[in-house]
Short mmCIF file of C-alpha atoms in Angstrom, two decimals:
data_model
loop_
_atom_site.label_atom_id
_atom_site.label_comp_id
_atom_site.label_asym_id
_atom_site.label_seq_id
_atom_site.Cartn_x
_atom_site.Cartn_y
_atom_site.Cartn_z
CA UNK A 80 0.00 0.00 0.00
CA UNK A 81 1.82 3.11 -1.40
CA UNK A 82 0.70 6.39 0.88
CA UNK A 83 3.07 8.91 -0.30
CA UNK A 84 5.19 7.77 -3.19
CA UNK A 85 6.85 11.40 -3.66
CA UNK A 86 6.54 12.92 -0.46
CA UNK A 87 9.36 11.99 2.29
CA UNK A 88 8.93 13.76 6.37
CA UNK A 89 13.12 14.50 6.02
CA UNK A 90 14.20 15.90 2.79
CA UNK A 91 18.00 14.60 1.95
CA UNK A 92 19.03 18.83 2.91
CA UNK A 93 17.74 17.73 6.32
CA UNK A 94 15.12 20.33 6.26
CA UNK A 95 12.33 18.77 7.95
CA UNK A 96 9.25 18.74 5.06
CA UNK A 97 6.08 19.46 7.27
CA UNK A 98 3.10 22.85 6.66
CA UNK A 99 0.75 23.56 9.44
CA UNK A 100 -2.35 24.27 8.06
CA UNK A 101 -5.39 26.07 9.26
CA UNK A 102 -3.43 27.53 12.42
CA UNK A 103 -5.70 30.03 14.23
CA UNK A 104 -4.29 33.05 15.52
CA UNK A 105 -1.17 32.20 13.54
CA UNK A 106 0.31 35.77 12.98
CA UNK A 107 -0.09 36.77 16.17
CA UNK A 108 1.45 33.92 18.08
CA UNK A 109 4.44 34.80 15.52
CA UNK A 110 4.46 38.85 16.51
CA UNK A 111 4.04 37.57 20.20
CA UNK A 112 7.68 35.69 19.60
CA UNK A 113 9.01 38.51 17.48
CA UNK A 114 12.71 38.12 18.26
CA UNK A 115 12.15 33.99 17.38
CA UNK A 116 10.44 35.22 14.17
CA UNK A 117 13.29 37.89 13.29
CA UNK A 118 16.07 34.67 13.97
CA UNK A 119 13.75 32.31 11.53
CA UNK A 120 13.62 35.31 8.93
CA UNK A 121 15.72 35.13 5.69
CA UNK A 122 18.66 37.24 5.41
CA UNK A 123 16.99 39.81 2.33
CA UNK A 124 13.79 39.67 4.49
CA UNK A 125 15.94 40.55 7.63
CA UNK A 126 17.98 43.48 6.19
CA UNK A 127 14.91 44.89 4.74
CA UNK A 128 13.16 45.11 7.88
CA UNK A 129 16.29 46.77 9.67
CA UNK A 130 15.89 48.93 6.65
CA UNK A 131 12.51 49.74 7.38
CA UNK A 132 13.04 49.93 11.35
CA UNK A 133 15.66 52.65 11.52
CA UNK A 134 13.85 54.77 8.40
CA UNK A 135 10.53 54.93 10.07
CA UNK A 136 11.96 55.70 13.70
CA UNK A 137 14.29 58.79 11.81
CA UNK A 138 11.09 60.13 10.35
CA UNK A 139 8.74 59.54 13.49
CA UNK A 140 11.63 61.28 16.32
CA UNK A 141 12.09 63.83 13.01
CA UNK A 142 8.21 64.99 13.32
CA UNK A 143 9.13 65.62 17.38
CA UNK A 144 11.33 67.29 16.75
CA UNK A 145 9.21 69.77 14.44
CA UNK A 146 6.47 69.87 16.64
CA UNK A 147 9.31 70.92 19.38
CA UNK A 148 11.00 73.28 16.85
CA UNK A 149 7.96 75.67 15.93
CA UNK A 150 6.18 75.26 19.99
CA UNK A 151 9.38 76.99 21.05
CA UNK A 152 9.20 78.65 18.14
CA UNK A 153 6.08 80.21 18.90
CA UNK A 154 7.15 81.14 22.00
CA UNK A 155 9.83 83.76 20.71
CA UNK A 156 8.84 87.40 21.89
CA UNK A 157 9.90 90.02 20.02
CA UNK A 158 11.69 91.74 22.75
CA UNK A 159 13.28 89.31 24.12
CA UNK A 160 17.34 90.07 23.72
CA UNK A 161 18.24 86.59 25.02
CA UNK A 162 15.74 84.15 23.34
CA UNK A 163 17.59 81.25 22.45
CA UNK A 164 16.20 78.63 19.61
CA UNK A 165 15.43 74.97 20.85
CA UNK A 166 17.78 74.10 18.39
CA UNK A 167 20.46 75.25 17.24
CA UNK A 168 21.22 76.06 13.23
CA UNK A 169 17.89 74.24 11.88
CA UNK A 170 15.95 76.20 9.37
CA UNK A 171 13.53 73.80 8.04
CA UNK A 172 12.14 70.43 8.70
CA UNK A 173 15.57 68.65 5.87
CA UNK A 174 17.37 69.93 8.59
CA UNK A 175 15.41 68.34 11.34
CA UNK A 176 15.85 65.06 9.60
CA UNK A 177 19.90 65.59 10.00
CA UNK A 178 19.53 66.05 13.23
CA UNK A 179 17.06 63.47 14.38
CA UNK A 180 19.69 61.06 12.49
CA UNK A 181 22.95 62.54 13.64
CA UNK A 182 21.19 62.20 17.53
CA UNK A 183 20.06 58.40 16.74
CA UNK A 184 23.24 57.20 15.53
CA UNK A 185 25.70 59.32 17.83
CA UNK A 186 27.62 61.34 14.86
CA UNK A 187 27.22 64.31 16.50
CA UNK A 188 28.64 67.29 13.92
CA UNK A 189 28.41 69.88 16.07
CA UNK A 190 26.93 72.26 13.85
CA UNK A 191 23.40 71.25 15.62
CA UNK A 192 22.34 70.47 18.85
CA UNK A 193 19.57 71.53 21.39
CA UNK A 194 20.11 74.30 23.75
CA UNK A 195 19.50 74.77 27.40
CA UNK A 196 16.75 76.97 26.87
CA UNK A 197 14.47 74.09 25.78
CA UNK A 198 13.15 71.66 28.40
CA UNK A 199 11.02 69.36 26.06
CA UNK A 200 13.93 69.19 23.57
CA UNK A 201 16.60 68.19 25.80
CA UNK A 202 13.88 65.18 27.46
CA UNK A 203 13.42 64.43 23.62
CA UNK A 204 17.01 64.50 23.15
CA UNK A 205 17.94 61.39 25.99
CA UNK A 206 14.47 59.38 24.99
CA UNK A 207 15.78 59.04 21.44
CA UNK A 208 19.59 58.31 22.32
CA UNK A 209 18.37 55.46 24.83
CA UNK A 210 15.91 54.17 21.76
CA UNK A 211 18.34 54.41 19.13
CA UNK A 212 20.82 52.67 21.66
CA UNK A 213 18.18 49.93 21.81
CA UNK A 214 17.65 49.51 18.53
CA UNK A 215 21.48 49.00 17.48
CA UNK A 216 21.65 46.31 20.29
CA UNK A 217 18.87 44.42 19.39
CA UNK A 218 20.03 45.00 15.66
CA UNK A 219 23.41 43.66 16.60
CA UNK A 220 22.29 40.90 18.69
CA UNK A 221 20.17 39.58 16.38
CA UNK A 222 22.57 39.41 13.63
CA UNK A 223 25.38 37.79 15.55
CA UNK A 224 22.71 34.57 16.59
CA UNK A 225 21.71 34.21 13.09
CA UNK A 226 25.29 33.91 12.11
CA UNK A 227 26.15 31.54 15.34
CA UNK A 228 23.08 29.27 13.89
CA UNK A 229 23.47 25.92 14.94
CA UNK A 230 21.71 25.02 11.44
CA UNK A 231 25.06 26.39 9.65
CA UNK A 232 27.08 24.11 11.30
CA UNK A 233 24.60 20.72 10.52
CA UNK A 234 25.60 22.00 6.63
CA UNK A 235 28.64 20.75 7.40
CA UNK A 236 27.79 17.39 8.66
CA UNK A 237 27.81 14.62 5.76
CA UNK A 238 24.93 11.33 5.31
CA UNK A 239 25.58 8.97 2.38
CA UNK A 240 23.91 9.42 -0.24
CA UNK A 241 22.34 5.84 -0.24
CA UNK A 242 22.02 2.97 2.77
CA UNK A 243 23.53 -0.37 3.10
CA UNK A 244 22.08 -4.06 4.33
CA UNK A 245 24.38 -6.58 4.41
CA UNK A 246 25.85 -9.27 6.42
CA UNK A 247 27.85 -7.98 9.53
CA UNK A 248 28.90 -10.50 12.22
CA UNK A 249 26.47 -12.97 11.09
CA UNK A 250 23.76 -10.65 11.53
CA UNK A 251 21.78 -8.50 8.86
CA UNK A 252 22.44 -5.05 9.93
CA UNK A 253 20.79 -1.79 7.81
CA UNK A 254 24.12 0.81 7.32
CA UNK A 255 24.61 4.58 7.08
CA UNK A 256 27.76 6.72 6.76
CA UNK A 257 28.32 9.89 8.38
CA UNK A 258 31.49 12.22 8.39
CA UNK A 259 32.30 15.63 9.57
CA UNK A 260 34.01 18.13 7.25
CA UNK A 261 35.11 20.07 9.81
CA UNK A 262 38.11 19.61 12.28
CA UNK A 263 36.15 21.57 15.45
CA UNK A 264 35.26 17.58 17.33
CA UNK A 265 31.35 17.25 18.26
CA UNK A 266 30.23 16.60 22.01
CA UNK A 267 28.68 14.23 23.36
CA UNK A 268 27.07 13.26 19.85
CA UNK A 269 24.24 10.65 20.04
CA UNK A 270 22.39 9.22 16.57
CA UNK A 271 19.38 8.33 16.32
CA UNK A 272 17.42 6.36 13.96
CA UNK A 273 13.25 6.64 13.18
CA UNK A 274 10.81 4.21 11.13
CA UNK A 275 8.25 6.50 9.65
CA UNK A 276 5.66 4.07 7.96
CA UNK A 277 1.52 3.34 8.17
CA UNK A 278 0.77 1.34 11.02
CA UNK A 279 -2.88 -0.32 11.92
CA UNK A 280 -3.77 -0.96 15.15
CA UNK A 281 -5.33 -4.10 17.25
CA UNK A 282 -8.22 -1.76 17.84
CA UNK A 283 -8.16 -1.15 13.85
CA UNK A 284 -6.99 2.72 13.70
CA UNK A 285 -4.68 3.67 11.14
CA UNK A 286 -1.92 5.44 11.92
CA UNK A 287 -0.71 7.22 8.47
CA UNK A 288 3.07 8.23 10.58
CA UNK A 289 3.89 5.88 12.99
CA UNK A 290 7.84 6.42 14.50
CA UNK A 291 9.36 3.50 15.48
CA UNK A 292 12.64 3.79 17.40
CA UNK A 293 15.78 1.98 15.24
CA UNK A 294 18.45 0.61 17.78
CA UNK A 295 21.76 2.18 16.98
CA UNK A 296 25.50 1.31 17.10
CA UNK A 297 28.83 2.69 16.17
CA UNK A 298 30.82 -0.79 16.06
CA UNK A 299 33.57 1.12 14.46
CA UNK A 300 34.62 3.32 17.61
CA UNK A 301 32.24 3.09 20.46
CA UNK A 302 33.81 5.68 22.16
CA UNK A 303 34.10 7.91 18.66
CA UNK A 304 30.97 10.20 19.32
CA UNK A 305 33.31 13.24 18.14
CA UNK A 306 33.72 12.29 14.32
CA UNK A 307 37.12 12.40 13.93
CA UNK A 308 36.77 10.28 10.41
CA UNK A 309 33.52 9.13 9.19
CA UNK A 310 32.02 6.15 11.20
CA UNK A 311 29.21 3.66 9.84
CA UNK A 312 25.62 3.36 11.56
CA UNK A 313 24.38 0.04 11.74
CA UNK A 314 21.32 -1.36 13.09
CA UNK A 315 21.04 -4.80 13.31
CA UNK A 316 18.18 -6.45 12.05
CA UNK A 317 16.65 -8.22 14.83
CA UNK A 318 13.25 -9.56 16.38
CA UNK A 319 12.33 -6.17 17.31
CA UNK A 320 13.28 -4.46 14.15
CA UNK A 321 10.84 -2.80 11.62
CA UNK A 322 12.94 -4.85 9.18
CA UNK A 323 12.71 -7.97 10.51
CA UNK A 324 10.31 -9.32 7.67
CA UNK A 325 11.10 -7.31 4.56
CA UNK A 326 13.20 -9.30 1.66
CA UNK A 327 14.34 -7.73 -1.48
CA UNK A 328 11.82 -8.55 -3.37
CA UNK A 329 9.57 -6.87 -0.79
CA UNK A 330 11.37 -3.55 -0.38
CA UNK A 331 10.94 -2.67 -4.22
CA UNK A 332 7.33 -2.39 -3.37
CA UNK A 333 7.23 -1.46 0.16
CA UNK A 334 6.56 2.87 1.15
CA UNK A 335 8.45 3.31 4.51
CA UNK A 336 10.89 6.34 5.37
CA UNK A 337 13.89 5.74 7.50
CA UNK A 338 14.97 9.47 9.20
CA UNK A 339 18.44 9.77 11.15
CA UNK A 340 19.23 12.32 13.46
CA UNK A 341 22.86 13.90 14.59
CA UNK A 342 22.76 15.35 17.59
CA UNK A 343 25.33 17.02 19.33
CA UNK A 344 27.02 19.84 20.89
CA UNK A 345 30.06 22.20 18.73
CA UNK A 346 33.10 22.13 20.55
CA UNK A 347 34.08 25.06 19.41
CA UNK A 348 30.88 27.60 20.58
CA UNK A 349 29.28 24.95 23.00
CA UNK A 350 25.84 25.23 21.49
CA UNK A 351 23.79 22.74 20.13
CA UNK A 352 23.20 21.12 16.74
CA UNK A 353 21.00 18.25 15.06
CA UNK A 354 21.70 17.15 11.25
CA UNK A 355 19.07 15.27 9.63
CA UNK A 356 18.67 13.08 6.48
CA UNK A 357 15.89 10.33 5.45
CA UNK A 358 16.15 7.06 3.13
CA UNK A 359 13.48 5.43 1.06
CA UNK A 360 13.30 2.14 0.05
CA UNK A 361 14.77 2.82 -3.58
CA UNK A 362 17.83 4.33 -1.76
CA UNK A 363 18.32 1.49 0.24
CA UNK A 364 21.22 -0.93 -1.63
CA UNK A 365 20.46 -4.79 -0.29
CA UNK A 366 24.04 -7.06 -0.50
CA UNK A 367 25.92 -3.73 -0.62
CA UNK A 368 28.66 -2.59 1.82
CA UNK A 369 30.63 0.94 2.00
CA UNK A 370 33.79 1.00 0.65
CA UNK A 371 36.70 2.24 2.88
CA UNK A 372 38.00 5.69 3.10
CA UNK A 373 41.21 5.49 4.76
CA UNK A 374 43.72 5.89 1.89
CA UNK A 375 46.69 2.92 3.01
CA UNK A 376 48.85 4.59 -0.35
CA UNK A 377 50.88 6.60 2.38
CA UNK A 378 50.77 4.59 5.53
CA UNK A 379 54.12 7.03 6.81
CA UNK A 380 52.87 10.02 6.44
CA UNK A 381 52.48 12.83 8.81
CA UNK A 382 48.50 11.94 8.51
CA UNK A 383 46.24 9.26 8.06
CA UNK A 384 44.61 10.20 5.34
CA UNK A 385 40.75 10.18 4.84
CA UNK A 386 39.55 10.08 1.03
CA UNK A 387 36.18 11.86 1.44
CA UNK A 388 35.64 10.65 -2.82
CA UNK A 389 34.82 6.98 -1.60
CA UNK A 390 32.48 8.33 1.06
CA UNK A 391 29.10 7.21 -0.98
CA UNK A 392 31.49 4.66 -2.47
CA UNK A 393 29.97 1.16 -2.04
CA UNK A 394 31.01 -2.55 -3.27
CA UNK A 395 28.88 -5.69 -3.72
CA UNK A 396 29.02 -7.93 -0.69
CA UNK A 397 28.93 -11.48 -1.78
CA UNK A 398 27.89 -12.87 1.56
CA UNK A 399 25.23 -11.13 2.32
CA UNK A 400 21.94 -13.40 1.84
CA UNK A 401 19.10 -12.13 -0.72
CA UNK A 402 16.56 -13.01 1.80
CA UNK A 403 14.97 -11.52 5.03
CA UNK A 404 16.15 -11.46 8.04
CA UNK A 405 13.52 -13.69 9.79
CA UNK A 406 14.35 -16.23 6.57
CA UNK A 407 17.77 -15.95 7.32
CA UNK A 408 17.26 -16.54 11.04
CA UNK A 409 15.40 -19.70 10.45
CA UNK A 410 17.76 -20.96 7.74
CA UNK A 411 20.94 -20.50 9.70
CA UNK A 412 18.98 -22.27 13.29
CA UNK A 413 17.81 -24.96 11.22
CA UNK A 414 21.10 -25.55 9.18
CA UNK A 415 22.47 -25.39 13.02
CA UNK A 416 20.17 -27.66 14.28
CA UNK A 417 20.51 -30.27 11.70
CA UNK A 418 24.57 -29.67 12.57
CA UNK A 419 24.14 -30.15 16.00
CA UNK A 420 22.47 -33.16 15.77
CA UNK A 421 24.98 -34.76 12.88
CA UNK A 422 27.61 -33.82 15.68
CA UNK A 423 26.04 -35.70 18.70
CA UNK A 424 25.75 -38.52 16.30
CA UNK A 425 29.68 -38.35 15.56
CA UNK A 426 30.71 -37.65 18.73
CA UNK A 427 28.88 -40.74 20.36
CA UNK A 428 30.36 -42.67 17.70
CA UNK A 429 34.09 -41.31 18.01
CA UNK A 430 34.10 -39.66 14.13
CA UNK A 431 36.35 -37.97 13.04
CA UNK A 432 33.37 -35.73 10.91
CA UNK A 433 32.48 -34.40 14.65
CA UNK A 434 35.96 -32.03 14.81
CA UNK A 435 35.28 -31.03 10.97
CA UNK A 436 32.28 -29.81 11.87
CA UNK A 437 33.87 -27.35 14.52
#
């Protein structure tokens, strides 16, 4: 049964491929978390509305600043010998917009400022040097976490193109590479591996995504959760594997998605990271193992050398069976069986047949 032939949860970028629909209230949860929304924002969408931001607050403080300008203004007597404007060398409201700029951004001139005279203009004066102060932090902050974006360094985390089941210590076991580009190590970097397929229930509900938890192992280096060379993923097909009972034949036709996650911390900034990628069934290569990457054509070098061009690379297994896993299972037992047996046989008559068997 074939749900979603083209459609995958974990597209191979690792962006997760999910659209709430029909989400009340939507764009105001979003303004609610506005500094989450500004993060999530693109980069052109981002700039514009810093753009935007500091143009709108020039013009709004630059209208104060007139109204200011012509209430002191108004205020002028004709006799007065020591009338003072409320500020100083502004004739008309272009040079109002200078000033309301030069105050935001701290250039400060000199040829304008506000005089003593004017009480409004001078509480004018600190309200829009502790906004514009504001603003440049929040501008500055915001930039700097998009830039340390855990999601830049997940770019930088490789999955193989295609997965691997073949034979591995007698066992079945479902394979996926992963390397890190980088030299910065990961900690404490777990991987984790999901079953995404349709699922019916004893009560007879249908479950269109049901996750199903893959056990994971890194036989390569147990201790090797930093990545210093690409390891290999393996899950061992087992009793309590999704794949117990799919052959070959079956996993042509069979619509399942297989998601790993990377999860980790950066050793280098101490903040957290997850790198995702997904296989289908038609990426899935049965009988197939990865190639190896360490390059043995300069074993005395000053490095061991890593050839990242055989990281997809992957060779035909010959002993890998074309046959489930629960087939398998019950081959090798009974092939046991019927060995233990000839052997008991032997033994109790003193053959030699008994110690070829071992």
């Amino acid at each position: 049964m074939t749900l979603f032939p083209q459609t995958r949860l974990v597209r191979k970028s690792g962006r997760c491929n999910v659209k709430a629909c029909n989400m009340k209230h939507r764009r105001l949860q979003f303004f609610l978390d506005g500094y989450t929304s500004l993060l999530e924002c693109k980069w052109h969408l981002l700039i514009f509305i810093f753009l935007v931001s500091f143009v709108m607050t020039w013009i709004l403080f630059s209208l104060m600043w007139y109204g200011v300008y012509n209430w002191h203004q108004n205020q002028k007597r004709d006799n007065a010998v020591n009338w003072k404007p409320c500020i100083l060398n502004v004739k008309n409201f272009e040079s109002i917009i200078l000033f309301s700029i030069e105050t935001q951004t701290t250039i400060g001139y000199g040829s304008r400022d506000v005089s003593e005279e004017c009480s409004l203009g001078v509480f004018l004066l600190v309200v829009q040097s502790i906004f514009g102060a504001m603003l440049h932090a929040l501008i500055a902050g915001t930039i700097l976490a998009k830039i340390q974006s855990p999601a830049k360094r997940a770019k930088t985390v490789l999955f193989s193109k295609q997965a691997c089941i073949c034979l591995e210590n007698d066992e079945l076991c479902f394979m996926v590479r992963v390397g890190n580009l980088r030299r910065s190590e990961f900690v404490g970097a777990t991987v984790r591996a999901l079953f995404l397929a349709h699922k019916l229930t004893a009560e007879g509900d249908f479950l269109p995504h049901h996750l199903h938890e893959m056990a994971i192992s890194l036989p390569e280096s147990k201790v090797q959760n930093h990545l210093w060379w690409p390891a290999t993923i393996i899950h061992r097909i087992n009793e309590s594997s999704p794949l117990f009972g799919i052959s070959p034949e079956i996993l042509k036709d069979s619509d399942f998605e297989i998601v790993i996650l990377l999860e980790g911390g950066i050793a280098s900034t101490s903040m957290a990271f997850q790198g995702r990628t997904s296989f289908k069934p038609s990426e899935i290569k049965w009988g197939y193992r990865f190639s190896p990457m360490f390059d043995r054509r300069n074993p005395f070098g000053l490095h061991h050398e890593v050839n990242f061009d055989h990281f997809d690379s992957v060779r035909l297994d010959a002993t890998s069976p074309m046959m489930s896993a629960s087939d398998w299972y019950y081959t090798r037992n009974r092939n046991a069986d019927k060995n233990n047996f000839i052997r008991q046989r032997c033994v109790s008559n003193g053959s030699v047949l008994a110690m070829m068997l071992d």
